[in-house]
Short mmCIF file of N, CA, C and O in Angstrom, two decimals:
data_model
loop_
_atom_site.label_atom_id
_atom_site.label_comp_id
_atom_site.label_asym_id
_atom_site.label_seq_id
_atom_site.Cartn_x
_atom_site.Cartn_y
_atom_site.Cartn_z
N LEU A 267 2.33 -14.76 -28.60
CA LEU A 267 1.97 -13.90 -27.48
C LEU A 267 0.54 -13.41 -27.66
O LEU A 267 0.18 -12.87 -28.69
N LEU A 268 -0.27 -13.65 -26.65
CA LEU A 268 -1.63 -13.14 -26.67
C LEU A 268 -1.62 -11.68 -26.27
O LEU A 268 -0.86 -11.26 -25.41
N THR A 269 -2.43 -10.89 -26.90
CA THR A 269 -2.54 -9.48 -26.53
C THR A 269 -3.97 -9.20 -26.13
O THR A 269 -4.87 -9.92 -26.52
N PRO A 270 -4.23 -8.21 -25.35
CA PRO A 270 -3.31 -7.15 -24.97
C PRO A 270 -2.47 -7.51 -23.74
O PRO A 270 -2.82 -8.40 -22.98
N VAL A 271 -1.40 -6.77 -23.57
CA VAL A 271 -0.60 -6.79 -22.36
C VAL A 271 -0.51 -5.34 -21.89
O VAL A 271 -0.09 -4.47 -22.65
N VAL A 272 -0.95 -5.10 -20.65
CA VAL A 272 -1.01 -3.73 -20.11
C VAL A 272 -0.33 -3.69 -18.75
O VAL A 272 -0.55 -4.60 -17.93
N ARG A 273 0.47 -2.68 -18.51
CA ARG A 273 1.00 -2.40 -17.17
C ARG A 273 0.97 -0.90 -16.98
O ARG A 273 1.56 -0.14 -17.75
N VAL A 274 0.24 -0.47 -15.92
CA VAL A 274 0.03 0.96 -15.68
C VAL A 274 0.30 1.30 -14.22
O VAL A 274 0.26 0.43 -13.35
N TYR A 275 0.59 2.57 -14.00
CA TYR A 275 0.83 3.08 -12.65
C TYR A 275 0.53 4.57 -12.65
O TYR A 275 0.30 5.17 -13.70
N GLY A 276 0.55 5.18 -11.49
CA GLY A 276 0.33 6.62 -11.38
C GLY A 276 1.65 7.36 -11.42
O GLY A 276 2.65 6.90 -10.88
N SER A 277 1.66 8.53 -12.03
CA SER A 277 2.89 9.31 -12.15
C SER A 277 3.23 10.06 -10.86
O SER A 277 4.36 10.49 -10.67
N ALA A 278 2.25 10.23 -9.99
CA ALA A 278 2.47 10.94 -8.71
C ALA A 278 1.47 10.40 -7.70
O ALA A 278 0.44 9.81 -8.06
N ASP A 279 1.77 10.59 -6.42
CA ASP A 279 0.85 10.16 -5.38
C ASP A 279 -0.52 10.82 -5.57
O ASP A 279 -0.61 11.95 -6.02
N GLN A 280 -1.56 10.09 -5.25
CA GLN A 280 -2.94 10.55 -5.41
C GLN A 280 -3.47 10.97 -4.05
O GLN A 280 -3.67 10.15 -3.17
N THR A 281 -3.70 12.27 -3.88
CA THR A 281 -4.14 12.80 -2.59
C THR A 281 -5.59 13.24 -2.67
O THR A 281 -6.20 13.24 -3.73
N GLY A 282 -6.13 13.64 -1.53
CA GLY A 282 -7.50 14.15 -1.48
C GLY A 282 -8.56 13.09 -1.64
O GLY A 282 -9.66 13.37 -2.13
N LEU A 283 -8.28 11.87 -1.21
CA LEU A 283 -9.27 10.81 -1.33
C LEU A 283 -10.43 11.05 -0.38
O LEU A 283 -10.25 11.53 0.74
N ALA A 284 -11.60 10.70 -0.83
CA ALA A 284 -12.79 10.82 0.02
C ALA A 284 -12.80 9.70 1.05
O ALA A 284 -12.47 8.56 0.74
N HIS A 285 -13.16 10.05 2.27
CA HIS A 285 -13.34 9.05 3.32
C HIS A 285 -14.68 8.35 3.12
O HIS A 285 -15.66 8.97 2.73
N ASN A 286 -14.72 7.05 3.39
CA ASN A 286 -15.96 6.28 3.35
C ASN A 286 -16.68 6.40 2.02
O ASN A 286 -17.89 6.58 1.96
N ALA A 287 -15.91 6.29 0.94
CA ALA A 287 -16.45 6.37 -0.41
C ALA A 287 -15.51 5.66 -1.37
O ALA A 287 -14.33 5.48 -1.07
N TYR A 288 -16.02 5.27 -2.54
CA TYR A 288 -15.16 4.69 -3.57
C TYR A 288 -14.36 5.79 -4.23
O TYR A 288 -14.87 6.86 -4.53
N ASN A 289 -13.08 5.51 -4.45
CA ASN A 289 -12.17 6.39 -5.17
C ASN A 289 -11.57 5.60 -6.32
O ASN A 289 -11.05 4.49 -6.11
N THR A 290 -11.62 6.14 -7.53
CA THR A 290 -10.97 5.51 -8.67
C THR A 290 -9.47 5.70 -8.52
O THR A 290 -9.00 6.80 -8.23
N ILE A 291 -8.71 4.64 -8.72
CA ILE A 291 -7.26 4.73 -8.62
C ILE A 291 -6.74 5.29 -9.93
O ILE A 291 -7.01 4.76 -11.01
N ALA A 292 -6.00 6.39 -9.84
CA ALA A 292 -5.58 7.16 -11.02
C ALA A 292 -4.31 6.59 -11.63
O ALA A 292 -3.21 7.11 -11.42
N PHE A 293 -4.46 5.55 -12.42
CA PHE A 293 -3.34 5.01 -13.17
C PHE A 293 -3.24 5.80 -14.48
O PHE A 293 -3.95 5.53 -15.44
N ASN A 294 -2.35 6.78 -14.51
CA ASN A 294 -2.28 7.69 -15.65
C ASN A 294 -1.02 7.55 -16.49
O ASN A 294 -0.76 8.36 -17.37
N THR A 295 -0.22 6.51 -16.22
CA THR A 295 1.01 6.30 -16.97
C THR A 295 1.11 4.84 -17.39
O THR A 295 0.91 3.94 -16.57
N GLU A 296 1.42 4.62 -18.66
CA GLU A 296 1.58 3.27 -19.17
C GLU A 296 3.06 2.91 -19.26
O GLU A 296 3.85 3.68 -19.81
N GLN A 297 3.40 1.77 -18.75
CA GLN A 297 4.72 1.21 -19.02
C GLN A 297 4.64 0.38 -20.29
O GLN A 297 5.57 0.35 -21.09
N LEU A 298 3.47 -0.27 -20.47
CA LEU A 298 3.26 -1.15 -21.62
C LEU A 298 1.78 -1.21 -21.93
O LEU A 298 0.95 -1.31 -21.02
N ASP A 299 1.44 -1.14 -23.21
CA ASP A 299 0.05 -1.30 -23.65
C ASP A 299 0.10 -1.73 -25.11
O ASP A 299 0.14 -0.90 -26.01
N THR A 300 0.08 -3.04 -25.36
CA THR A 300 0.30 -3.57 -26.70
C THR A 300 -0.90 -3.41 -27.64
O THR A 300 -0.75 -3.58 -28.84
N ALA A 301 -2.07 -3.10 -27.11
CA ALA A 301 -3.27 -3.00 -27.95
C ALA A 301 -4.00 -1.68 -27.77
O ALA A 301 -5.15 -1.56 -28.18
N ASN A 302 -3.35 -0.69 -27.17
CA ASN A 302 -4.00 0.60 -26.91
C ASN A 302 -5.34 0.39 -26.21
O ASN A 302 -6.34 1.00 -26.55
N ALA A 303 -5.33 -0.48 -25.19
CA ALA A 303 -6.56 -0.87 -24.51
C ALA A 303 -6.80 -0.09 -23.22
O ALA A 303 -7.87 -0.18 -22.64
N PHE A 304 -5.80 0.67 -22.75
CA PHE A 304 -5.94 1.41 -21.50
C PHE A 304 -5.99 2.90 -21.78
O PHE A 304 -5.18 3.43 -22.53
N ASN A 305 -6.96 3.58 -21.15
CA ASN A 305 -7.12 5.03 -21.31
C ASN A 305 -6.55 5.71 -20.08
O ASN A 305 -7.12 5.59 -18.99
N THR A 306 -5.46 6.44 -20.24
CA THR A 306 -4.80 7.09 -19.10
C THR A 306 -5.52 8.36 -18.65
O THR A 306 -5.15 8.92 -17.63
N SER A 307 -6.54 8.79 -19.36
CA SER A 307 -7.34 9.94 -18.93
C SER A 307 -8.51 9.52 -18.05
O SER A 307 -8.88 10.22 -17.11
N THR A 308 -9.09 8.36 -18.34
CA THR A 308 -10.22 7.86 -17.56
C THR A 308 -9.80 6.76 -16.59
O THR A 308 -10.60 6.35 -15.76
N TYR A 309 -8.55 6.26 -16.74
CA TYR A 309 -7.98 5.21 -15.90
C TYR A 309 -8.71 3.87 -16.11
O TYR A 309 -8.81 3.07 -15.20
N LYS A 310 -9.20 3.65 -17.33
CA LYS A 310 -10.00 2.46 -17.62
C LYS A 310 -9.39 1.61 -18.72
O LYS A 310 -8.79 2.12 -19.67
N PHE A 311 -9.58 0.30 -18.57
CA PHE A 311 -9.16 -0.70 -19.55
C PHE A 311 -10.39 -1.19 -20.29
O PHE A 311 -11.41 -1.51 -19.66
N THR A 312 -10.30 -1.29 -21.61
CA THR A 312 -11.38 -1.85 -22.42
C THR A 312 -10.86 -3.12 -23.08
O THR A 312 -9.88 -3.08 -23.84
N ALA A 313 -11.51 -4.24 -22.79
CA ALA A 313 -11.10 -5.52 -23.38
C ALA A 313 -11.34 -5.48 -24.88
O ALA A 313 -12.48 -5.31 -25.32
N PRO A 314 -10.29 -5.64 -25.70
CA PRO A 314 -10.48 -5.58 -27.15
C PRO A 314 -11.17 -6.80 -27.73
O PRO A 314 -11.73 -6.74 -28.81
N GLU A 315 -11.14 -7.92 -26.97
CA GLU A 315 -11.80 -9.13 -27.43
C GLU A 315 -12.17 -9.98 -26.22
O GLU A 315 -11.64 -9.79 -25.12
N ALA A 316 -13.10 -10.91 -26.45
CA ALA A 316 -13.53 -11.80 -25.36
C ALA A 316 -12.42 -12.78 -25.00
O ALA A 316 -11.59 -13.13 -25.84
N GLY A 317 -12.40 -13.17 -23.74
CA GLY A 317 -11.43 -14.17 -23.30
C GLY A 317 -11.19 -14.08 -21.81
O GLY A 317 -11.84 -13.32 -21.08
N TYR A 318 -10.23 -14.87 -21.35
CA TYR A 318 -9.81 -14.84 -19.95
C TYR A 318 -8.60 -13.94 -19.82
O TYR A 318 -7.66 -14.04 -20.61
N TYR A 319 -8.63 -13.07 -18.81
CA TYR A 319 -7.56 -12.10 -18.59
C TYR A 319 -7.02 -12.24 -17.18
O TYR A 319 -7.79 -12.29 -16.22
N PHE A 320 -5.69 -12.30 -17.07
CA PHE A 320 -5.06 -12.25 -15.76
C PHE A 320 -4.95 -10.79 -15.35
O PHE A 320 -4.46 -9.96 -16.13
N ILE A 321 -5.42 -10.47 -14.14
CA ILE A 321 -5.38 -9.09 -13.65
C ILE A 321 -4.70 -9.09 -12.29
O ILE A 321 -5.05 -9.87 -11.40
N ASN A 322 -3.72 -8.21 -12.13
CA ASN A 322 -3.05 -8.02 -10.85
C ASN A 322 -3.16 -6.55 -10.48
O ASN A 322 -2.81 -5.68 -11.28
N LEU A 323 -3.67 -6.28 -9.29
CA LEU A 323 -3.75 -4.92 -8.76
C LEU A 323 -2.95 -4.88 -7.47
O LEU A 323 -3.18 -5.68 -6.57
N GLN A 324 -2.00 -3.96 -7.42
CA GLN A 324 -1.27 -3.69 -6.19
C GLN A 324 -1.64 -2.29 -5.76
O GLN A 324 -1.66 -1.37 -6.57
N PHE A 325 -1.93 -2.13 -4.48
CA PHE A 325 -2.49 -0.88 -3.96
C PHE A 325 -1.78 -0.50 -2.67
O PHE A 325 -1.63 -1.33 -1.79
N SER A 326 -1.31 0.73 -2.58
CA SER A 326 -0.64 1.23 -1.37
C SER A 326 -1.31 2.52 -0.93
O SER A 326 -1.53 3.42 -1.73
N VAL A 327 -1.61 2.62 0.38
CA VAL A 327 -2.27 3.81 0.91
C VAL A 327 -1.59 4.23 2.21
O VAL A 327 -1.04 3.40 2.94
N MET A 328 -1.62 5.53 2.46
CA MET A 328 -1.11 6.08 3.71
C MET A 328 -2.13 7.07 4.26
O MET A 328 -2.94 7.61 3.51
N THR A 329 -2.07 7.32 5.55
CA THR A 329 -2.90 8.33 6.19
C THR A 329 -2.01 9.19 7.08
O THR A 329 -1.06 8.68 7.68
N THR A 330 -2.31 10.46 7.17
CA THR A 330 -1.52 11.36 8.01
C THR A 330 -1.79 11.14 9.49
O THR A 330 -0.99 11.55 10.32
N SER A 331 -2.89 10.48 9.81
CA SER A 331 -3.25 10.33 11.22
C SER A 331 -2.62 9.11 11.87
O SER A 331 -2.46 9.06 13.08
N GLY A 332 -2.28 8.09 11.08
CA GLY A 332 -1.78 6.85 11.65
C GLY A 332 -2.88 6.02 12.29
O GLY A 332 -2.62 5.04 12.96
N ASN A 333 -4.14 6.42 12.10
CA ASN A 333 -5.27 5.71 12.70
C ASN A 333 -5.60 4.44 11.93
O ASN A 333 -5.01 4.13 10.91
N LEU A 334 -6.61 3.76 12.43
CA LEU A 334 -7.13 2.55 11.81
C LEU A 334 -7.52 2.83 10.36
O LEU A 334 -8.16 3.83 10.06
N ILE A 335 -7.10 1.93 9.47
CA ILE A 335 -7.50 2.01 8.06
C ILE A 335 -8.14 0.68 7.70
O ILE A 335 -7.59 -0.37 8.00
N THR A 336 -9.28 0.72 7.05
CA THR A 336 -9.88 -0.45 6.45
C THR A 336 -10.04 -0.15 4.97
O THR A 336 -10.55 0.91 4.61
N ILE A 337 -9.59 -1.08 4.13
CA ILE A 337 -9.63 -0.85 2.69
C ILE A 337 -10.40 -1.97 2.02
O ILE A 337 -10.16 -3.15 2.29
N LEU A 338 -11.30 -1.60 1.14
CA LEU A 338 -11.94 -2.53 0.21
C LEU A 338 -11.52 -2.05 -1.17
O LEU A 338 -11.95 -0.99 -1.61
N ALA A 339 -10.62 -2.77 -1.79
CA ALA A 339 -10.10 -2.35 -3.09
C ALA A 339 -10.26 -3.49 -4.08
O ALA A 339 -10.30 -4.66 -3.70
N GLY A 340 -10.35 -3.13 -5.34
CA GLY A 340 -10.48 -4.17 -6.35
C GLY A 340 -10.66 -3.64 -7.74
O GLY A 340 -10.53 -2.45 -8.00
N ILE A 341 -10.94 -4.57 -8.63
CA ILE A 341 -11.15 -4.26 -10.03
C ILE A 341 -12.65 -4.36 -10.31
O ILE A 341 -13.28 -5.37 -9.99
N TYR A 342 -13.19 -3.31 -10.88
CA TYR A 342 -14.63 -3.23 -11.11
C TYR A 342 -14.90 -3.32 -12.61
O TYR A 342 -14.27 -2.61 -13.41
N ASN A 343 -15.84 -4.19 -13.00
CA ASN A 343 -16.28 -4.28 -14.39
C ASN A 343 -17.48 -3.35 -14.55
O ASN A 343 -18.59 -3.67 -14.12
N GLU A 344 -17.23 -2.19 -15.12
CA GLU A 344 -18.26 -1.16 -15.29
C GLU A 344 -19.37 -1.63 -16.22
O GLU A 344 -20.55 -1.32 -16.01
N THR A 345 -19.02 -2.40 -17.23
CA THR A 345 -20.01 -2.87 -18.21
C THR A 345 -21.01 -3.84 -17.59
O THR A 345 -22.20 -3.77 -17.84
N GLN A 346 -20.51 -4.75 -16.75
CA GLN A 346 -21.36 -5.76 -16.13
C GLN A 346 -21.79 -5.39 -14.71
O GLN A 346 -22.52 -6.15 -14.06
N SER A 347 -21.32 -4.24 -14.20
CA SER A 347 -21.64 -3.77 -12.84
C SER A 347 -21.30 -4.82 -11.77
O SER A 347 -22.11 -5.10 -10.88
N THR A 348 -20.09 -5.38 -11.88
CA THR A 348 -19.66 -6.39 -10.92
C THR A 348 -18.19 -6.20 -10.56
O THR A 348 -17.42 -5.65 -11.35
N ASN A 349 -17.82 -6.68 -9.39
CA ASN A 349 -16.41 -6.74 -9.02
C ASN A 349 -15.83 -8.01 -9.63
O ASN A 349 -16.44 -9.07 -9.54
N VAL A 350 -14.65 -7.91 -10.22
CA VAL A 350 -14.00 -9.10 -10.77
C VAL A 350 -12.81 -9.51 -9.91
O VAL A 350 -12.08 -10.42 -10.26
N GLY A 351 -12.62 -8.87 -8.82
CA GLY A 351 -11.58 -9.21 -7.86
C GLY A 351 -11.50 -8.12 -6.83
O GLY A 351 -11.49 -6.94 -7.18
N ASN A 352 -11.50 -8.49 -5.55
CA ASN A 352 -11.36 -7.46 -4.52
C ASN A 352 -10.77 -8.05 -3.26
O ASN A 352 -10.67 -9.25 -3.11
N PHE A 353 -10.35 -7.18 -2.38
CA PHE A 353 -9.86 -7.59 -1.09
C PHE A 353 -10.27 -6.57 -0.05
O PHE A 353 -10.51 -5.41 -0.35
N ARG A 354 -10.35 -7.05 1.20
CA ARG A 354 -10.66 -6.17 2.32
C ARG A 354 -9.62 -6.43 3.40
O ARG A 354 -9.43 -7.57 3.82
N ILE A 355 -8.95 -5.37 3.81
CA ILE A 355 -7.88 -5.51 4.79
C ILE A 355 -8.05 -4.43 5.84
O ILE A 355 -8.39 -3.28 5.54
N VAL A 356 -7.80 -4.80 7.09
CA VAL A 356 -7.86 -3.87 8.21
C VAL A 356 -6.47 -3.76 8.80
O VAL A 356 -5.78 -4.76 8.99
N SER A 357 -6.05 -2.54 9.10
CA SER A 357 -4.76 -2.33 9.75
C SER A 357 -4.91 -1.23 10.79
O SER A 357 -5.52 -0.20 10.54
N ASN A 358 -4.34 -1.45 11.95
CA ASN A 358 -4.35 -0.39 12.95
C ASN A 358 -2.93 0.08 13.25
O ASN A 358 -2.66 0.70 14.25
N GLY A 359 -2.01 -0.20 12.32
CA GLY A 359 -0.62 0.22 12.48
C GLY A 359 -0.41 1.65 12.07
O GLY A 359 -1.33 2.35 11.64
N ASP A 360 0.82 2.09 12.18
CA ASP A 360 1.19 3.45 11.80
C ASP A 360 1.53 3.48 10.31
O ASP A 360 2.54 2.95 9.90
N HIS A 361 0.66 4.07 9.55
CA HIS A 361 0.88 4.21 8.10
C HIS A 361 0.97 5.68 7.74
O HIS A 361 0.63 6.09 6.64
N ALA A 362 1.43 6.49 8.66
CA ALA A 362 1.56 7.92 8.43
C ALA A 362 2.97 8.29 7.96
O ALA A 362 3.22 9.41 7.58
N SER A 363 3.87 7.34 7.95
CA SER A 363 5.24 7.59 7.53
C SER A 363 5.41 7.24 6.06
O SER A 363 4.84 6.26 5.58
N ALA A 364 6.21 8.02 5.35
CA ALA A 364 6.47 7.74 3.94
C ALA A 364 7.13 6.38 3.75
O ALA A 364 7.10 5.81 2.67
N ASN A 365 7.73 5.86 4.80
CA ASN A 365 8.38 4.56 4.72
C ASN A 365 7.47 3.40 5.11
O ASN A 365 7.90 2.26 5.08
N GLN A 366 6.23 3.69 5.49
CA GLN A 366 5.33 2.65 5.97
C GLN A 366 3.96 2.68 5.29
O GLN A 366 2.94 2.72 5.95
N PRO A 367 3.89 2.67 3.96
CA PRO A 367 2.57 2.61 3.34
C PRO A 367 1.93 1.25 3.59
O PRO A 367 2.63 0.25 3.82
N PHE A 368 0.64 1.22 3.55
CA PHE A 368 -0.17 0.02 3.75
C PHE A 368 -0.41 -0.57 2.36
O PHE A 368 -1.10 0.04 1.55
N THR A 369 0.18 -1.72 2.04
CA THR A 369 0.15 -2.27 0.69
C THR A 369 -0.47 -3.67 0.68
O THR A 369 -0.20 -4.48 1.56
N ALA A 370 -1.29 -3.92 -0.33
CA ALA A 370 -1.89 -5.23 -0.53
C ALA A 370 -2.11 -5.44 -2.03
O ALA A 370 -2.01 -4.49 -2.81
N SER A 371 -2.40 -6.67 -2.42
CA SER A 371 -2.64 -6.92 -3.84
C SER A 371 -3.76 -7.94 -4.02
O SER A 371 -4.09 -8.69 -3.10
N VAL A 372 -4.32 -7.94 -5.21
CA VAL A 372 -5.36 -8.90 -5.57
C VAL A 372 -5.09 -9.37 -6.99
O VAL A 372 -4.63 -8.61 -7.84
N ASN A 373 -5.34 -10.66 -7.22
CA ASN A 373 -5.20 -11.27 -8.55
C ASN A 373 -6.47 -12.01 -8.89
O ASN A 373 -7.11 -12.58 -8.00
N ASN A 374 -6.79 -12.05 -10.17
CA ASN A 374 -7.94 -12.82 -10.61
C ASN A 374 -7.79 -13.10 -12.10
O ASN A 374 -7.02 -12.42 -12.80
N VAL A 375 -8.55 -14.09 -12.58
CA VAL A 375 -8.56 -14.43 -14.00
C VAL A 375 -10.02 -14.50 -14.45
O VAL A 375 -10.58 -15.59 -14.62
N PRO A 376 -10.66 -13.34 -14.61
CA PRO A 376 -12.07 -13.34 -15.01
C PRO A 376 -12.24 -13.55 -16.51
O PRO A 376 -11.34 -13.28 -17.30
N SER A 377 -13.42 -14.00 -16.87
CA SER A 377 -13.82 -14.06 -18.26
C SER A 377 -14.43 -12.72 -18.63
O SER A 377 -15.36 -12.25 -17.96
N LEU A 378 -13.90 -12.08 -19.67
CA LEU A 378 -14.40 -10.79 -20.10
C LEU A 378 -14.99 -10.89 -21.49
O LEU A 378 -14.51 -11.66 -22.34
N ALA A 379 -16.04 -10.12 -21.74
CA ALA A 379 -16.61 -10.00 -23.08
C ALA A 379 -15.87 -8.88 -23.81
O ALA A 379 -15.26 -8.01 -23.18
N ALA A 380 -15.91 -8.90 -25.11
CA ALA A 380 -15.32 -7.81 -25.88
C ALA A 380 -15.98 -6.50 -25.46
O ALA A 380 -17.20 -6.44 -25.25
N ASN A 381 -15.18 -5.48 -25.26
CA ASN A 381 -15.60 -4.13 -24.88
C ASN A 381 -16.02 -3.99 -23.42
O ASN A 381 -16.57 -2.94 -23.05
N ASP A 382 -15.79 -5.00 -22.58
CA ASP A 382 -15.98 -4.82 -21.15
C ASP A 382 -14.98 -3.75 -20.68
O ASP A 382 -13.83 -3.74 -21.10
N VAL A 383 -15.44 -2.87 -19.79
CA VAL A 383 -14.61 -1.78 -19.29
C VAL A 383 -14.31 -2.03 -17.81
O VAL A 383 -15.23 -2.21 -17.01
N LEU A 384 -13.02 -2.04 -17.46
CA LEU A 384 -12.58 -2.29 -16.09
C LEU A 384 -11.80 -1.09 -15.56
O LEU A 384 -11.14 -0.39 -16.33
N TYR A 385 -11.87 -0.90 -14.26
CA TYR A 385 -11.00 0.08 -13.60
C TYR A 385 -10.78 -0.35 -12.16
O TYR A 385 -11.54 -1.13 -11.59
N ALA A 386 -9.71 0.18 -11.57
CA ALA A 386 -9.37 -0.12 -10.19
C ALA A 386 -9.98 0.95 -9.30
O ALA A 386 -9.96 2.14 -9.62
N ARG A 387 -10.53 0.52 -8.16
CA ARG A 387 -11.12 1.47 -7.23
C ARG A 387 -10.86 1.00 -5.81
O ARG A 387 -10.60 -0.18 -5.56
N ALA A 388 -10.94 1.94 -4.89
CA ALA A 388 -10.70 1.63 -3.49
C ALA A 388 -11.71 2.36 -2.62
O ALA A 388 -11.97 3.55 -2.82
N TYR A 389 -12.29 1.64 -1.69
CA TYR A 389 -13.16 2.22 -0.67
C TYR A 389 -12.35 2.24 0.61
O TYR A 389 -11.94 1.18 1.10
N THR A 390 -12.06 3.42 1.11
CA THR A 390 -11.20 3.53 2.29
C THR A 390 -12.01 4.05 3.47
O THR A 390 -12.65 5.08 3.40
N TYR A 391 -11.97 3.28 4.55
CA TYR A 391 -12.60 3.68 5.80
C TYR A 391 -11.49 4.19 6.71
O TYR A 391 -10.56 3.47 7.03
N SER A 392 -11.58 5.43 7.10
CA SER A 392 -10.62 5.99 8.03
C SER A 392 -11.33 7.13 8.74
O SER A 392 -12.05 7.91 8.11
N THR A 393 -11.13 7.24 10.04
CA THR A 393 -11.88 8.23 10.80
C THR A 393 -11.31 9.63 10.69
O THR A 393 -12.02 10.60 10.90
N SER A 394 -10.02 9.75 10.36
CA SER A 394 -9.44 11.08 10.26
C SER A 394 -8.16 11.02 9.45
O SER A 394 -7.69 9.94 9.08
N GLY A 395 -7.61 12.18 9.19
CA GLY A 395 -6.35 12.25 8.45
C GLY A 395 -6.57 12.36 6.95
O GLY A 395 -7.67 12.17 6.45
N THR A 396 -5.51 12.68 6.24
CA THR A 396 -5.53 12.77 4.80
C THR A 396 -5.09 11.45 4.21
O THR A 396 -4.03 10.94 4.56
N LEU A 397 -5.90 10.88 3.35
CA LEU A 397 -5.58 9.61 2.71
C LEU A 397 -4.84 9.85 1.40
O LEU A 397 -5.22 10.71 0.62
N THR A 398 -3.80 9.08 1.17
CA THR A 398 -2.99 9.21 -0.04
C THR A 398 -2.73 7.83 -0.63
O THR A 398 -2.33 6.91 0.08
N ILE A 399 -2.96 7.69 -1.94
CA ILE A 399 -2.56 6.49 -2.65
C ILE A 399 -1.13 6.72 -3.13
O ILE A 399 -0.85 7.68 -3.83
N LYS A 400 -0.24 5.85 -2.70
CA LYS A 400 1.15 5.93 -3.10
C LYS A 400 1.30 5.32 -4.49
O LYS A 400 0.85 4.21 -4.73
N HIS A 401 1.94 6.06 -5.40
CA HIS A 401 2.16 5.57 -6.76
C HIS A 401 3.64 5.41 -7.04
O HIS A 401 4.48 6.07 -6.43
N GLY A 402 3.95 4.57 -7.99
CA GLY A 402 5.32 4.38 -8.43
C GLY A 402 5.52 2.97 -8.94
O GLY A 402 5.18 2.00 -8.27
N LEU A 403 6.04 2.83 -10.12
CA LEU A 403 6.26 1.53 -10.73
C LEU A 403 7.22 0.70 -9.89
O LEU A 403 8.24 1.20 -9.44
N ASP A 404 6.88 -0.56 -9.69
CA ASP A 404 7.68 -1.54 -8.94
C ASP A 404 7.74 -1.28 -7.44
O ASP A 404 8.40 -2.01 -6.73
N GLU A 405 7.09 -0.25 -6.94
CA GLU A 405 7.13 0.03 -5.51
C GLU A 405 5.77 0.02 -4.87
O GLU A 405 5.56 -0.60 -3.85
N TYR A 406 4.85 0.76 -5.44
CA TYR A 406 3.58 0.98 -4.76
C TYR A 406 2.41 0.53 -5.62
O TYR A 406 2.33 -0.63 -5.97
N SER A 407 1.50 1.44 -5.97
CA SER A 407 0.29 1.06 -6.69
C SER A 407 0.54 0.91 -8.18
O SER A 407 1.15 1.77 -8.80
N GLN A 408 0.02 -0.19 -8.71
CA GLN A 408 0.16 -0.47 -10.13
C GLN A 408 -0.84 -1.55 -10.52
O GLN A 408 -1.39 -2.23 -9.66
N MET A 409 -1.07 -1.70 -11.83
CA MET A 409 -1.99 -2.73 -12.30
C MET A 409 -1.43 -3.33 -13.59
O MET A 409 -0.94 -2.61 -14.45
N SER A 410 -1.53 -4.66 -13.69
CA SER A 410 -1.14 -5.39 -14.90
C SER A 410 -2.30 -6.23 -15.37
O SER A 410 -3.01 -6.82 -14.55
N ILE A 411 -2.49 -6.27 -16.69
CA ILE A 411 -3.57 -7.05 -17.29
C ILE A 411 -3.02 -7.71 -18.55
O ILE A 411 -2.37 -7.03 -19.36
N PHE A 412 -3.27 -9.01 -18.70
CA PHE A 412 -2.93 -9.63 -19.97
C PHE A 412 -3.87 -10.80 -20.25
O PHE A 412 -4.37 -11.45 -19.33
N LYS A 413 -4.11 -11.03 -21.52
CA LYS A 413 -5.01 -12.09 -21.93
C LYS A 413 -4.28 -13.43 -21.85
O LYS A 413 -3.14 -13.55 -22.30
N VAL A 414 -4.95 -14.43 -21.26
CA VAL A 414 -4.34 -15.75 -21.13
C VAL A 414 -5.04 -16.82 -21.99
O VAL A 414 -4.45 -17.85 -22.28
N ALA A 415 -6.26 -16.57 -22.40
CA ALA A 415 -6.97 -17.54 -23.27
C ALA A 415 -8.16 -16.88 -23.92
O ALA A 415 -8.70 -15.93 -23.44
#
């Protein structure tokens, strides 16, 4: 088994997101972290060694207004100042109900150098309402990372 293997999620919904700005996704709970590579205080992963890593980010957001939401979310390599995977999705549906969060995911297998620092972030465009990132293992927002080569 190649390490590290990381799976993280948020312990509670993340509210108070800024409109038209990047927001760091607060993954503050580890289900698994075989190499102590994820910091639940800063929400960042540090690659313990160079290699290729499979990364999966699932992201769920809701707005109290039910208005148009556009999301640019992804995994950012802070060390290299680059996105290593992102997606942009537009929805004009009703995402104001607790039963109707707006969910999408992104996967990538980037090459990372030892000590590269990654974190998940989301840029949310919405004209009004309170934006909330829905958290919860196996349901809403979560991130998995593991080394493949």
